[in-house]
């Protein structure tokens, strides 16, 4: 019998697709002025074939990806918490009235740390947003430790 570890991997919902063990959990939809994420029922592993489907734009203009949280290896992590999750929750307005149907929620760093408040704001977070508002820029900028 295999020894299956019960240890869960905490996922960063704002990672880049080139990170090891990345998955796609959403597709960017909407308009350039008001993009939003539509969540997949099941996450897909990031593969070269999947990334090629984004061409001619960057994969992060099309896909929302997650990967194992880098914790202290991330510029947003303060040693205990994800600063990006805190800034998203504290500074961005909720954009949905109900929890979105997210396939990574149970393993998501933002959900574990900030709960429902993070999920209500998550659909507006786009990794490569070329028309961000001032507040989106401020939220995305890591704070000095």
mmCIF file of N, CA and C in Angstrom:
data_model
loop_
_atom_site.group_PDB
_atom_site.id
_atom_site.type_symbol
_atom_site.label_atom_id
_atom_site.label_comp_id
_atom_site.label_asym_id
_atom_site.label_seq_id
_atom_site.Cartn_x
_atom_site.Cartn_y
_atom_site.Cartn_z
ATOM 1 N N UNK A 1 0.838 -1.184 0.000
ATOM 2 C CA UNK A 1 0.000 0.000 0.000
ATOM 3 C C UNK A 1 0.881 1.246 0.000
ATOM 4 N N UNK A 2 0.504 2.227 -0.821
ATOM 5 C CA UNK A 2 1.267 3.473 -0.913
ATOM 6 C C UNK A 2 1.068 4.312 0.332
ATOM 7 N N UNK A 3 2.104 5.045 0.683
ATOM 8 C CA UNK A 3 2.014 5.972 1.787
ATOM 9 C C UNK A 3 1.675 7.344 1.212
ATOM 10 N N UNK A 4 0.396 7.688 1.198
ATOM 11 C CA UNK A 4 -0.034 8.980 0.680
ATOM 12 C C UNK A 4 0.037 10.012 1.778
ATOM 13 N N UNK A 5 0.798 11.049 1.553
ATOM 14 C CA UNK A 5 0.928 12.116 2.531
ATOM 15 C C UNK A 5 -0.370 12.903 2.605
ATOM 16 N N UNK A 6 -0.749 13.261 3.820
ATOM 17 C CA UNK A 6 -1.953 14.070 3.985
ATOM 18 C C UNK A 6 -1.605 15.551 4.029
ATOM 19 N N UNK A 7 -0.314 15.857 3.908
ATOM 20 C CA UNK A 7 0.112 17.250 3.906
ATOM 21 C C UNK A 7 -0.383 17.936 2.637
ATOM 22 N N UNK A 8 -1.034 19.076 2.819
ATOM 23 C CA UNK A 8 -1.564 19.825 1.690
ATOM 24 C C UNK A 8 -0.567 20.883 1.257
ATOM 25 N N UNK A 9 -0.616 21.221 -0.017
ATOM 26 C CA UNK A 9 0.212 22.283 -0.558
ATOM 27 C C UNK A 9 -0.612 23.561 -0.576
ATOM 28 N N UNK A 10 -0.094 24.602 0.040
ATOM 29 C CA UNK A 10 -0.759 25.891 -0.012
ATOM 30 C C UNK A 10 -0.407 26.541 -1.340
ATOM 31 N N UNK A 11 -1.436 26.993 -2.055
ATOM 32 C CA UNK A 11 -1.242 27.566 -3.381
ATOM 33 C C UNK A 11 -1.309 29.086 -3.367
ATOM 34 N N UNK A 12 -0.444 29.693 -4.141
ATOM 35 C CA UNK A 12 -0.489 31.122 -4.396
ATOM 36 C C UNK A 12 -1.376 31.333 -5.621
ATOM 37 N N UNK A 13 -2.468 32.096 -5.488
ATOM 38 C CA UNK A 13 -3.361 32.311 -6.625
ATOM 39 C C UNK A 13 -2.919 33.443 -7.546
ATOM 40 N N UNK A 14 -1.709 33.934 -7.322
ATOM 41 C CA UNK A 14 -1.209 35.048 -8.128
ATOM 42 C C UNK A 14 0.184 34.746 -8.663
ATOM 43 N N UNK A 15 0.442 33.485 -8.921
ATOM 44 C CA UNK A 15 1.768 33.108 -9.413
ATOM 45 C C UNK A 15 1.825 33.205 -10.933
ATOM 46 N N UNK A 16 3.001 33.012 -11.438
ATOM 47 C CA UNK A 16 3.220 33.056 -12.884
ATOM 48 C C UNK A 16 3.260 31.620 -13.412
ATOM 49 N N UNK A 17 2.891 31.417 -14.658
ATOM 50 C CA UNK A 17 2.815 30.052 -15.199
ATOM 51 C C UNK A 17 4.154 29.330 -15.285
ATOM 52 N N UNK A 18 5.258 30.091 -15.292
ATOM 53 C CA UNK A 18 6.561 29.425 -15.377
ATOM 54 C C UNK A 18 7.018 28.843 -14.040
ATOM 55 N N UNK A 19 6.291 29.131 -12.962
ATOM 56 C CA UNK A 19 6.623 28.549 -11.660
ATOM 57 C C UNK A 19 6.408 27.032 -11.722
ATOM 58 N N UNK A 20 7.233 26.307 -10.994
ATOM 59 C CA UNK A 20 7.129 24.847 -10.960
ATOM 60 C C UNK A 20 5.770 24.420 -10.404
ATOM 61 N N UNK A 21 5.193 23.391 -10.996
ATOM 62 C CA UNK A 21 3.904 22.814 -10.586
ATOM 63 C C UNK A 21 2.739 23.802 -10.694
ATOM 64 N N UNK A 22 2.792 24.705 -11.662
ATOM 65 C CA UNK A 22 1.706 25.663 -11.864
ATOM 66 C C UNK A 22 0.485 25.000 -12.469
ATOM 67 N N UNK A 23 -0.660 25.565 -12.117
ATOM 68 C CA UNK A 23 -1.934 25.130 -12.685
ATOM 69 C C UNK A 23 -2.703 26.364 -13.133
ATOM 70 N N UNK A 24 -3.538 26.183 -14.137
ATOM 71 C CA UNK A 24 -4.453 27.235 -14.575
ATOM 72 C C UNK A 24 -5.773 26.983 -13.864
ATOM 73 N N UNK A 25 -6.279 28.003 -13.164
ATOM 74 C CA UNK A 25 -7.561 27.840 -12.482
ATOM 75 C C UNK A 25 -8.604 28.848 -12.963
ATOM 76 N N UNK A 26 -8.199 29.741 -13.871
ATOM 77 C CA UNK A 26 -9.148 30.707 -14.395
ATOM 78 C C UNK A 26 -8.719 31.263 -15.739
ATOM 79 N N UNK A 27 -9.689 31.831 -16.429
ATOM 80 C CA UNK A 27 -9.477 32.460 -17.729
ATOM 81 C C UNK A 27 -9.861 33.930 -17.593
ATOM 82 N N UNK A 28 -9.010 34.805 -18.125
ATOM 83 C CA UNK A 28 -9.298 36.235 -18.080
ATOM 84 C C UNK A 28 -10.355 36.543 -19.141
ATOM 85 N N UNK A 29 -11.400 37.214 -18.705
ATOM 86 C CA UNK A 29 -12.508 37.577 -19.574
ATOM 87 C C UNK A 29 -12.782 39.073 -19.397
ATOM 88 N N UNK A 30 -13.870 39.550 -19.925
ATOM 89 C CA UNK A 30 -14.222 40.957 -19.779
ATOM 90 C C UNK A 30 -13.601 41.803 -20.867
ATOM 91 N N UNK A 31 -13.316 43.055 -20.510
ATOM 92 C CA UNK A 31 -12.757 44.007 -21.459
ATOM 93 C C UNK A 31 -11.391 44.477 -20.975
ATOM 94 N N UNK A 32 -10.679 45.202 -21.832
ATOM 95 C CA UNK A 32 -9.392 45.770 -21.432
ATOM 96 C C UNK A 32 -9.596 46.720 -20.260
ATOM 97 N N UNK A 33 -10.671 47.478 -20.295
ATOM 98 C CA UNK A 33 -10.955 48.431 -19.222
ATOM 99 C C UNK A 33 -11.421 47.750 -17.942
ATOM 100 N N UNK A 34 -12.088 46.599 -18.076
ATOM 101 C CA UNK A 34 -12.638 45.923 -16.899
ATOM 102 C C UNK A 34 -12.516 44.401 -17.047
ATOM 103 N N UNK A 35 -11.280 43.904 -16.933
ATOM 104 C CA UNK A 35 -11.096 42.451 -17.034
ATOM 105 C C UNK A 35 -11.551 41.757 -15.748
ATOM 106 N N UNK A 36 -11.922 40.505 -15.882
ATOM 107 C CA UNK A 36 -12.242 39.703 -14.700
ATOM 108 C C UNK A 36 -11.962 38.231 -15.002
ATOM 109 N N UNK A 37 -11.809 37.462 -13.955
ATOM 110 C CA UNK A 37 -11.489 36.046 -14.086
ATOM 111 C C UNK A 37 -12.761 35.217 -14.057
ATOM 112 N N UNK A 38 -12.825 34.273 -14.986
ATOM 113 C CA UNK A 38 -13.870 33.253 -14.991
ATOM 114 C C UNK A 38 -13.171 31.967 -14.561
ATOM 115 N N UNK A 39 -13.687 31.341 -13.534
ATOM 116 C CA UNK A 39 -13.012 30.195 -12.931
ATOM 117 C C UNK A 39 -13.343 28.883 -13.644
ATOM 118 N N UNK A 40 -12.325 28.043 -13.793
ATOM 119 C CA UNK A 40 -12.508 26.719 -14.384
ATOM 120 C C UNK A 40 -13.096 25.776 -13.337
ATOM 121 N N UNK A 41 -13.884 24.805 -13.782
ATOM 122 C CA UNK A 41 -14.440 23.821 -12.842
ATOM 123 C C UNK A 41 -13.335 22.971 -12.240
ATOM 124 N N UNK A 42 -12.335 22.661 -13.047
ATOM 125 C CA UNK A 42 -11.181 21.891 -12.586
ATOM 126 C C UNK A 42 -9.920 22.581 -13.087
ATOM 127 N N UNK A 43 -8.907 22.708 -12.243
ATOM 128 C CA UNK A 43 -7.662 23.325 -12.716
ATOM 129 C C UNK A 43 -6.970 22.434 -13.741
ATOM 130 N N UNK A 44 -6.192 23.060 -14.594
ATOM 131 C CA UNK A 44 -5.431 22.343 -15.613
ATOM 132 C C UNK A 44 -3.944 22.539 -15.354
ATOM 133 N N UNK A 45 -3.138 21.490 -15.509
ATOM 134 C CA UNK A 45 -1.692 21.685 -15.361
ATOM 135 C C UNK A 45 -1.166 22.583 -16.475
ATOM 136 N N UNK A 46 -0.214 23.421 -16.148
ATOM 137 C CA UNK A 46 0.404 24.270 -17.163
ATOM 138 C C UNK A 46 1.327 23.399 -17.998
ATOM 139 N N UNK A 47 1.075 23.388 -19.297
ATOM 140 C CA UNK A 47 1.913 22.643 -20.242
ATOM 141 C C UNK A 47 2.323 23.594 -21.359
ATOM 142 N N UNK A 48 3.335 23.203 -22.117
ATOM 143 C CA UNK A 48 3.748 24.019 -23.260
ATOM 144 C C UNK A 48 2.596 24.185 -24.243
ATOM 145 N N UNK A 49 1.824 23.120 -24.438
ATOM 146 C CA UNK A 49 0.686 23.172 -25.363
ATOM 147 C C UNK A 49 -0.367 24.171 -24.880
ATOM 148 N N UNK A 50 -0.664 24.171 -23.601
ATOM 149 C CA UNK A 50 -1.644 25.111 -23.056
ATOM 150 C C UNK A 50 -1.135 26.550 -23.172
ATOM 151 N N UNK A 51 0.118 26.773 -22.827
ATOM 152 C CA UNK A 51 0.705 28.113 -22.910
ATOM 153 C C UNK A 51 0.672 28.623 -24.358
ATOM 154 N N UNK A 52 0.906 27.736 -25.319
ATOM 155 C CA UNK A 52 0.897 28.121 -26.740
ATOM 156 C C UNK A 52 -0.478 28.637 -27.172
ATOM 157 N N UNK A 53 -1.530 28.184 -26.509
ATOM 158 C CA UNK A 53 -2.882 28.619 -26.863
ATOM 159 C C UNK A 53 -3.111 30.109 -26.584
ATOM 160 N N UNK A 54 -2.272 30.686 -25.737
ATOM 161 C CA UNK A 54 -2.406 32.113 -25.414
ATOM 162 C C UNK A 54 -1.855 33.011 -26.512
ATOM 163 N N UNK A 55 -1.015 32.484 -27.358
ATOM 164 C CA UNK A 55 -0.358 33.262 -28.397
ATOM 165 C C UNK A 55 -1.394 33.984 -29.249
ATOM 166 N N UNK A 56 -1.181 35.213 -29.616
ATOM 167 C CA UNK A 56 0.055 35.981 -29.630
ATOM 168 C C UNK A 56 0.284 36.819 -28.363
ATOM 169 N N UNK A 57 -0.615 36.761 -27.375
ATOM 170 C CA UNK A 57 -0.414 37.537 -26.151
ATOM 171 C C UNK A 57 0.298 36.680 -25.110
ATOM 172 N N UNK A 58 0.641 37.280 -23.991
ATOM 173 C CA UNK A 58 1.316 36.520 -22.938
ATOM 174 C C UNK A 58 0.314 35.603 -22.230
ATOM 175 N N UNK A 59 0.782 34.478 -21.715
ATOM 176 C CA UNK A 59 -0.126 33.557 -21.013
ATOM 177 C C UNK A 59 -0.864 34.214 -19.842
ATOM 178 N N UNK A 60 -0.225 35.159 -19.169
ATOM 179 C CA UNK A 60 -0.861 35.782 -18.012
ATOM 180 C C UNK A 60 -1.896 36.842 -18.401
ATOM 181 N N UNK A 61 -2.006 37.140 -19.678
ATOM 182 C CA UNK A 61 -3.099 37.986 -20.154
ATOM 183 C C UNK A 61 -4.356 37.147 -20.373
ATOM 184 N N UNK A 62 -4.170 35.837 -20.457
ATOM 185 C CA UNK A 62 -5.267 34.917 -20.755
ATOM 186 C C UNK A 62 -5.612 34.017 -19.577
ATOM 187 N N UNK A 63 -4.592 33.551 -18.869
ATOM 188 C CA UNK A 63 -4.786 32.568 -17.804
ATOM 189 C C UNK A 63 -4.481 33.150 -16.430
ATOM 190 N N UNK A 64 -5.217 32.708 -15.448
ATOM 191 C CA UNK A 64 -4.880 32.974 -14.044
ATOM 192 C C UNK A 64 -4.303 31.674 -13.516
ATOM 193 N N UNK A 65 -3.097 31.739 -12.983
ATOM 194 C CA UNK A 65 -2.405 30.529 -12.556
ATOM 195 C C UNK A 65 -2.110 30.550 -11.061
ATOM 196 N N UNK A 66 -1.943 29.363 -10.531
ATOM 197 C CA UNK A 66 -1.555 29.174 -9.135
ATOM 198 C C UNK A 66 -0.413 28.178 -9.112
ATOM 199 N N UNK A 67 0.405 28.282 -8.077
ATOM 200 C CA UNK A 67 1.483 27.320 -7.856
ATOM 201 C C UNK A 67 1.749 27.276 -6.362
ATOM 202 N N UNK A 68 2.533 26.309 -5.911
ATOM 203 C CA UNK A 68 2.826 26.257 -4.478
ATOM 204 C C UNK A 68 3.386 27.586 -3.971
ATOM 205 N N UNK A 69 2.843 28.038 -2.847
ATOM 206 C CA UNK A 69 3.268 29.302 -2.246
ATOM 207 C C UNK A 69 4.760 29.248 -1.948
ATOM 208 N N UNK A 70 5.476 30.278 -2.368
ATOM 209 C CA UNK A 70 6.927 30.344 -2.149
ATOM 210 C C UNK A 70 7.276 30.829 -0.749
ATOM 211 N N UNK A 71 6.285 31.269 0.001
ATOM 212 C CA UNK A 71 6.473 31.763 1.367
ATOM 213 C C UNK A 71 7.633 32.756 1.427
ATOM 214 N N UNK A 72 8.660 32.473 2.204
ATOM 215 C CA UNK A 72 9.757 33.435 2.390
ATOM 216 C C UNK A 72 10.529 33.724 1.104
ATOM 217 N N UNK A 73 10.307 32.946 0.047
ATOM 218 C CA UNK A 73 10.945 33.194 -1.235
ATOM 219 C C UNK A 73 10.193 34.205 -2.093
ATOM 220 N N UNK A 74 9.109 34.751 -1.555
ATOM 221 C CA UNK A 74 8.266 35.684 -2.311
ATOM 222 C C UNK A 74 8.387 37.092 -1.750
ATOM 223 N N UNK A 75 8.419 38.061 -2.635
ATOM 224 C CA UNK A 75 8.555 39.467 -2.227
ATOM 225 C C UNK A 75 7.322 39.985 -1.487
ATOM 226 N N UNK A 76 6.188 39.283 -1.580
ATOM 227 C CA UNK A 76 4.968 39.710 -0.898
ATOM 228 C C UNK A 76 4.822 39.088 0.490
ATOM 229 N N UNK A 77 5.662 38.121 0.823
ATOM 230 C CA UNK A 77 5.521 37.386 2.088
ATOM 231 C C UNK A 77 6.325 38.066 3.184
ATOM 232 N N UNK A 78 5.698 38.283 4.327
ATOM 233 C CA UNK A 78 6.366 38.993 5.422
ATOM 234 C C UNK A 78 6.940 38.070 6.495
ATOM 235 N N UNK A 79 6.956 36.781 6.235
ATOM 236 C CA UNK A 79 7.437 35.817 7.215
ATOM 237 C C UNK A 79 6.298 35.041 7.849
ATOM 238 N N UNK A 80 5.100 35.613 7.795
ATOM 239 C CA UNK A 80 3.918 34.953 8.344
ATOM 240 C C UNK A 80 2.737 34.996 7.380
ATOM 241 N N UNK A 81 2.558 36.139 6.731
ATOM 242 C CA UNK A 81 1.391 36.356 5.878
ATOM 243 C C UNK A 81 1.769 36.851 4.492
ATOM 244 N N UNK A 82 0.821 36.683 3.584
ATOM 245 C CA UNK A 82 0.964 37.215 2.237
ATOM 246 C C UNK A 82 0.478 38.660 2.231
ATOM 247 N N UNK A 83 1.405 39.578 1.995
ATOM 248 C CA UNK A 83 1.065 40.989 1.952
ATOM 249 C C UNK A 83 0.155 41.336 0.796
ATOM 250 N N UNK A 84 0.297 40.621 -0.323
ATOM 251 C CA UNK A 84 -0.579 40.884 -1.468
ATOM 252 C C UNK A 84 -2.021 40.565 -1.095
ATOM 253 N N UNK A 85 -2.242 39.438 -0.454
ATOM 254 C CA UNK A 85 -3.601 39.069 -0.027
ATOM 255 C C UNK A 85 -4.167 40.123 0.920
ATOM 256 N N UNK A 86 -3.333 40.610 1.839
ATOM 257 C CA UNK A 86 -3.785 41.651 2.771
ATOM 258 C C UNK A 86 -4.149 42.935 2.028
ATOM 259 N N UNK A 87 -3.291 43.351 1.088
ATOM 260 C CA UNK A 87 -3.555 44.596 0.356
ATOM 261 C C UNK A 87 -4.784 44.472 -0.542
ATOM 262 N N UNK A 88 -4.955 43.314 -1.174
ATOM 263 C CA UNK A 88 -6.145 43.081 -2.006
ATOM 264 C C UNK A 88 -7.396 43.230 -1.141
ATOM 265 N N UNK A 89 -7.392 42.576 0.007
ATOM 266 C CA UNK A 89 -8.560 42.576 0.883
ATOM 267 C C UNK A 89 -8.827 43.952 1.485
ATOM 268 N N UNK A 90 -7.780 44.656 1.857
ATOM 269 C CA UNK A 90 -7.948 45.951 2.521
ATOM 270 C C UNK A 90 -8.236 47.103 1.567
ATOM 271 N N UNK A 91 -7.797 46.998 0.316
ATOM 272 C CA UNK A 91 -7.848 48.154 -0.577
ATOM 273 C C UNK A 91 -8.735 48.040 -1.805
ATOM 274 N N UNK A 92 -9.055 46.837 -2.223
ATOM 275 C CA UNK A 92 -9.893 46.681 -3.415
ATOM 276 C C UNK A 92 -11.344 46.442 -3.014
ATOM 277 N N UNK A 93 -12.276 46.918 -3.821
ATOM 278 C CA UNK A 93 -13.686 46.655 -3.516
ATOM 279 C C UNK A 93 -14.055 45.217 -3.880
ATOM 280 N N UNK A 94 -15.036 44.693 -3.191
ATOM 281 C CA UNK A 94 -15.590 43.400 -3.590
ATOM 282 C C UNK A 94 -16.226 43.576 -4.967
ATOM 283 N N UNK A 95 -16.060 42.583 -5.832
ATOM 284 C CA UNK A 95 -16.619 42.684 -7.185
ATOM 285 C C UNK A 95 -17.670 41.611 -7.473
ATOM 286 N N UNK A 96 -17.896 40.734 -6.504
ATOM 287 C CA UNK A 96 -18.953 39.732 -6.613
ATOM 288 C C UNK A 96 -19.727 39.722 -5.289
ATOM 289 N N UNK A 97 -20.962 39.238 -5.351
ATOM 290 C CA UNK A 97 -21.801 39.206 -4.147
ATOM 291 C C UNK A 97 -21.769 37.859 -3.457
ATOM 292 N N UNK A 98 -21.367 36.818 -4.186
ATOM 293 C CA UNK A 98 -21.278 35.469 -3.624
ATOM 294 C C UNK A 98 -19.900 34.914 -3.920
ATOM 295 N N UNK A 99 -19.488 33.934 -3.136
ATOM 296 C CA UNK A 99 -18.201 33.303 -3.393
ATOM 297 C C UNK A 99 -18.161 32.738 -4.799
ATOM 298 N N UNK A 100 -17.141 33.072 -5.583
ATOM 299 C CA UNK A 100 -17.030 32.494 -6.920
ATOM 300 C C UNK A 100 -16.741 30.994 -6.814
ATOM 301 N N UNK A 101 -17.110 30.232 -7.818
ATOM 302 C CA UNK A 101 -16.876 28.780 -7.802
ATOM 303 C C UNK A 101 -15.414 28.459 -8.126
ATOM 304 N N UNK A 102 -14.560 28.544 -7.142
ATOM 305 C CA UNK A 102 -13.115 28.407 -7.344
ATOM 306 C C UNK A 102 -12.632 27.000 -7.003
ATOM 307 N N UNK A 103 -11.909 26.398 -7.926
ATOM 308 C CA UNK A 103 -11.441 25.026 -7.743
ATOM 309 C C UNK A 103 -10.206 24.898 -6.847
ATOM 310 N N UNK A 104 -9.559 26.007 -6.506
ATOM 311 C CA UNK A 104 -8.367 25.920 -5.646
ATOM 312 C C UNK A 104 -8.616 26.448 -4.235
ATOM 313 N N UNK A 105 -9.821 26.867 -3.926
ATOM 314 C CA UNK A 105 -10.095 27.566 -2.670
ATOM 315 C C UNK A 105 -9.531 26.849 -1.442
ATOM 316 N N UNK A 106 -9.783 25.582 -1.289
ATOM 317 C CA UNK A 106 -9.374 24.899 -0.046
ATOM 318 C C UNK A 106 -7.855 24.941 0.180
ATOM 319 N N UNK A 107 -7.080 25.096 -0.894
ATOM 320 C CA UNK A 107 -5.623 25.125 -0.768
ATOM 321 C C UNK A 107 -5.041 26.526 -0.973
ATOM 322 N N UNK A 108 -5.886 27.514 -1.172
ATOM 323 C CA UNK A 108 -5.453 28.867 -1.530
ATOM 324 C C UNK A 108 -4.936 29.647 -0.316
ATOM 325 N N UNK A 109 -3.748 30.214 -0.448
ATOM 326 C CA UNK A 109 -3.157 31.052 0.607
ATOM 327 C C UNK A 109 -4.086 32.211 0.955
ATOM 328 N N UNK A 110 -4.636 32.861 -0.058
ATOM 329 C CA UNK A 110 -5.494 34.015 0.197
ATOM 330 C C UNK A 110 -6.731 33.618 1.005
ATOM 331 N N UNK A 111 -7.366 32.501 0.634
ATOM 332 C CA UNK A 111 -8.548 32.010 1.347
ATOM 333 C C UNK A 111 -8.168 31.638 2.776
ATOM 334 N N UNK A 112 -7.077 30.916 2.941
ATOM 335 C CA UNK A 112 -6.654 30.486 4.273
ATOM 336 C C UNK A 112 -6.338 31.675 5.170
ATOM 337 N N UNK A 113 -5.789 32.704 4.593
ATOM 338 C CA UNK A 113 -5.355 33.866 5.367
ATOM 339 C C UNK A 113 -6.456 34.914 5.547
ATOM 340 N N UNK A 114 -7.168 35.248 4.487
ATOM 341 C CA UNK A 114 -8.120 36.367 4.503
ATOM 342 C C UNK A 114 -9.578 35.939 4.405
ATOM 343 N N UNK A 115 -9.817 34.671 4.072
ATOM 344 C CA UNK A 115 -11.182 34.164 4.007
ATOM 345 C C UNK A 115 -11.992 34.729 2.856
ATOM 346 N N UNK A 116 -13.289 34.790 3.091
ATOM 347 C CA UNK A 116 -14.253 35.208 2.069
ATOM 348 C C UNK A 116 -13.923 36.570 1.458
ATOM 349 N N UNK A 117 -13.388 37.482 2.259
ATOM 350 C CA UNK A 117 -13.086 38.835 1.762
ATOM 351 C C UNK A 117 -12.132 38.784 0.570
ATOM 352 N N UNK A 118 -11.153 37.897 0.609
ATOM 353 C CA UNK A 118 -10.214 37.772 -0.518
ATOM 354 C C UNK A 118 -10.923 37.222 -1.752
ATOM 355 N N UNK A 119 -11.759 36.227 -1.550
ATOM 356 C CA UNK A 119 -12.463 35.610 -2.681
ATOM 357 C C UNK A 119 -13.412 36.587 -3.381
ATOM 358 N N UNK A 120 -13.989 37.496 -2.629
ATOM 359 C CA UNK A 120 -14.930 38.467 -3.192
ATOM 360 C C UNK A 120 -14.223 39.510 -4.058
ATOM 361 N N UNK A 121 -12.908 39.587 -3.926
ATOM 362 C CA UNK A 121 -12.103 40.556 -4.675
ATOM 363 C C UNK A 121 -11.235 39.887 -5.742
ATOM 364 N N UNK A 122 -11.028 38.612 -5.608
ATOM 365 C CA UNK A 122 -10.119 37.853 -6.464
ATOM 366 C C UNK A 122 -10.408 37.962 -7.969
ATOM 367 N N UNK A 123 -11.664 37.972 -8.416
ATOM 368 C CA UNK A 123 -11.910 38.000 -9.859
ATOM 369 C C UNK A 123 -11.338 39.203 -10.600
ATOM 370 N N UNK A 124 -11.003 40.282 -9.894
ATOM 371 C CA UNK A 124 -10.459 41.464 -10.563
ATOM 372 C C UNK A 124 -8.937 41.442 -10.632
ATOM 373 N N UNK A 125 -8.305 40.442 -10.024
ATOM 374 C CA UNK A 125 -6.843 40.362 -10.008
ATOM 375 C C UNK A 125 -6.370 39.670 -11.282
ATOM 376 N N UNK A 126 -5.656 40.419 -12.106
ATOM 377 C CA UNK A 126 -5.137 39.929 -13.385
ATOM 378 C C UNK A 126 -3.613 40.059 -13.317
ATOM 379 N N UNK A 127 -2.896 38.997 -13.590
ATOM 380 C CA UNK A 127 -1.443 39.006 -13.415
ATOM 381 C C UNK A 127 -0.771 40.055 -14.288
ATOM 382 N N UNK A 128 -1.031 40.038 -15.570
ATOM 383 C CA UNK A 128 -0.477 41.053 -16.469
ATOM 384 C C UNK A 128 -1.622 41.919 -16.971
ATOM 385 N N UNK A 129 -1.878 42.981 -16.239
ATOM 386 C CA UNK A 129 -2.948 43.909 -16.575
ATOM 387 C C UNK A 129 -2.284 45.153 -17.161
ATOM 388 N N UNK A 130 -2.509 45.409 -18.436
ATOM 389 C CA UNK A 130 -1.851 46.521 -19.109
ATOM 390 C C UNK A 130 -2.654 47.813 -19.061
ATOM 391 N N UNK A 131 -3.761 47.797 -18.332
ATOM 392 C CA UNK A 131 -4.562 48.996 -18.151
ATOM 393 C C UNK A 131 -5.037 49.069 -16.693
ATOM 394 N N UNK A 132 -4.099 48.932 -15.741
ATOM 395 C CA UNK A 132 -4.526 48.880 -14.339
ATOM 396 C C UNK A 132 -4.884 50.263 -13.803
ATOM 397 N N UNK A 133 -5.788 50.274 -12.851
ATOM 398 C CA UNK A 133 -6.109 51.518 -12.155
ATOM 399 C C UNK A 133 -4.963 51.845 -11.196
ATOM 400 N N UNK A 134 -4.967 53.047 -10.678
ATOM 401 C CA UNK A 134 -3.942 53.454 -9.714
ATOM 402 C C UNK A 134 -3.969 52.545 -8.487
ATOM 403 N N UNK A 135 -5.160 52.213 -8.007
ATOM 404 C CA UNK A 135 -5.270 51.380 -6.803
ATOM 405 C C UNK A 135 -4.760 49.961 -7.071
ATOM 406 N N UNK A 136 -5.005 49.420 -8.263
ATOM 407 C CA UNK A 136 -4.474 48.093 -8.608
ATOM 408 C C UNK A 136 -2.952 48.130 -8.596
ATOM 409 N N UNK A 137 -2.362 49.176 -9.134
ATOM 410 C CA UNK A 137 -0.897 49.320 -9.123
ATOM 411 C C UNK A 137 -0.361 49.372 -7.688
ATOM 412 N N UNK A 138 -1.027 50.144 -6.841
ATOM 413 C CA UNK A 138 -0.587 50.248 -5.455
ATOM 414 C C UNK A 138 -0.701 48.924 -4.721
ATOM 415 N N UNK A 139 -1.795 48.214 -4.931
ATOM 416 C CA UNK A 139 -2.003 46.928 -4.278
ATOM 417 C C UNK A 139 -0.957 45.909 -4.732
ATOM 418 N N UNK A 140 -0.609 45.941 -6.007
ATOM 419 C CA UNK A 140 0.351 44.972 -6.561
ATOM 420 C C UNK A 140 1.797 45.233 -6.149
ATOM 421 N N UNK A 141 2.081 46.429 -5.672
ATOM 422 C CA UNK A 141 3.454 46.785 -5.316
ATOM 423 C C UNK A 141 3.788 46.280 -3.920
ATOM 424 N N UNK A 142 4.818 45.426 -3.807
ATOM 425 C CA UNK A 142 5.195 44.922 -2.478
ATOM 426 C C UNK A 142 5.601 46.060 -1.548
ATOM 427 N N UNK A 143 5.266 45.914 -0.292
ATOM 428 C CA UNK A 143 5.672 46.905 0.701
ATOM 429 C C UNK A 143 7.039 46.541 1.229
ATOM 430 N N UNK A 144 7.782 47.533 1.648
ATOM 431 C CA UNK A 144 9.134 47.296 2.186
ATOM 432 C C UNK A 144 9.005 46.544 3.511
ATOM 433 N N UNK A 145 9.868 45.549 3.685
ATOM 434 C CA UNK A 145 9.842 44.767 4.935
ATOM 435 C C UNK A 145 10.580 45.481 6.030
#
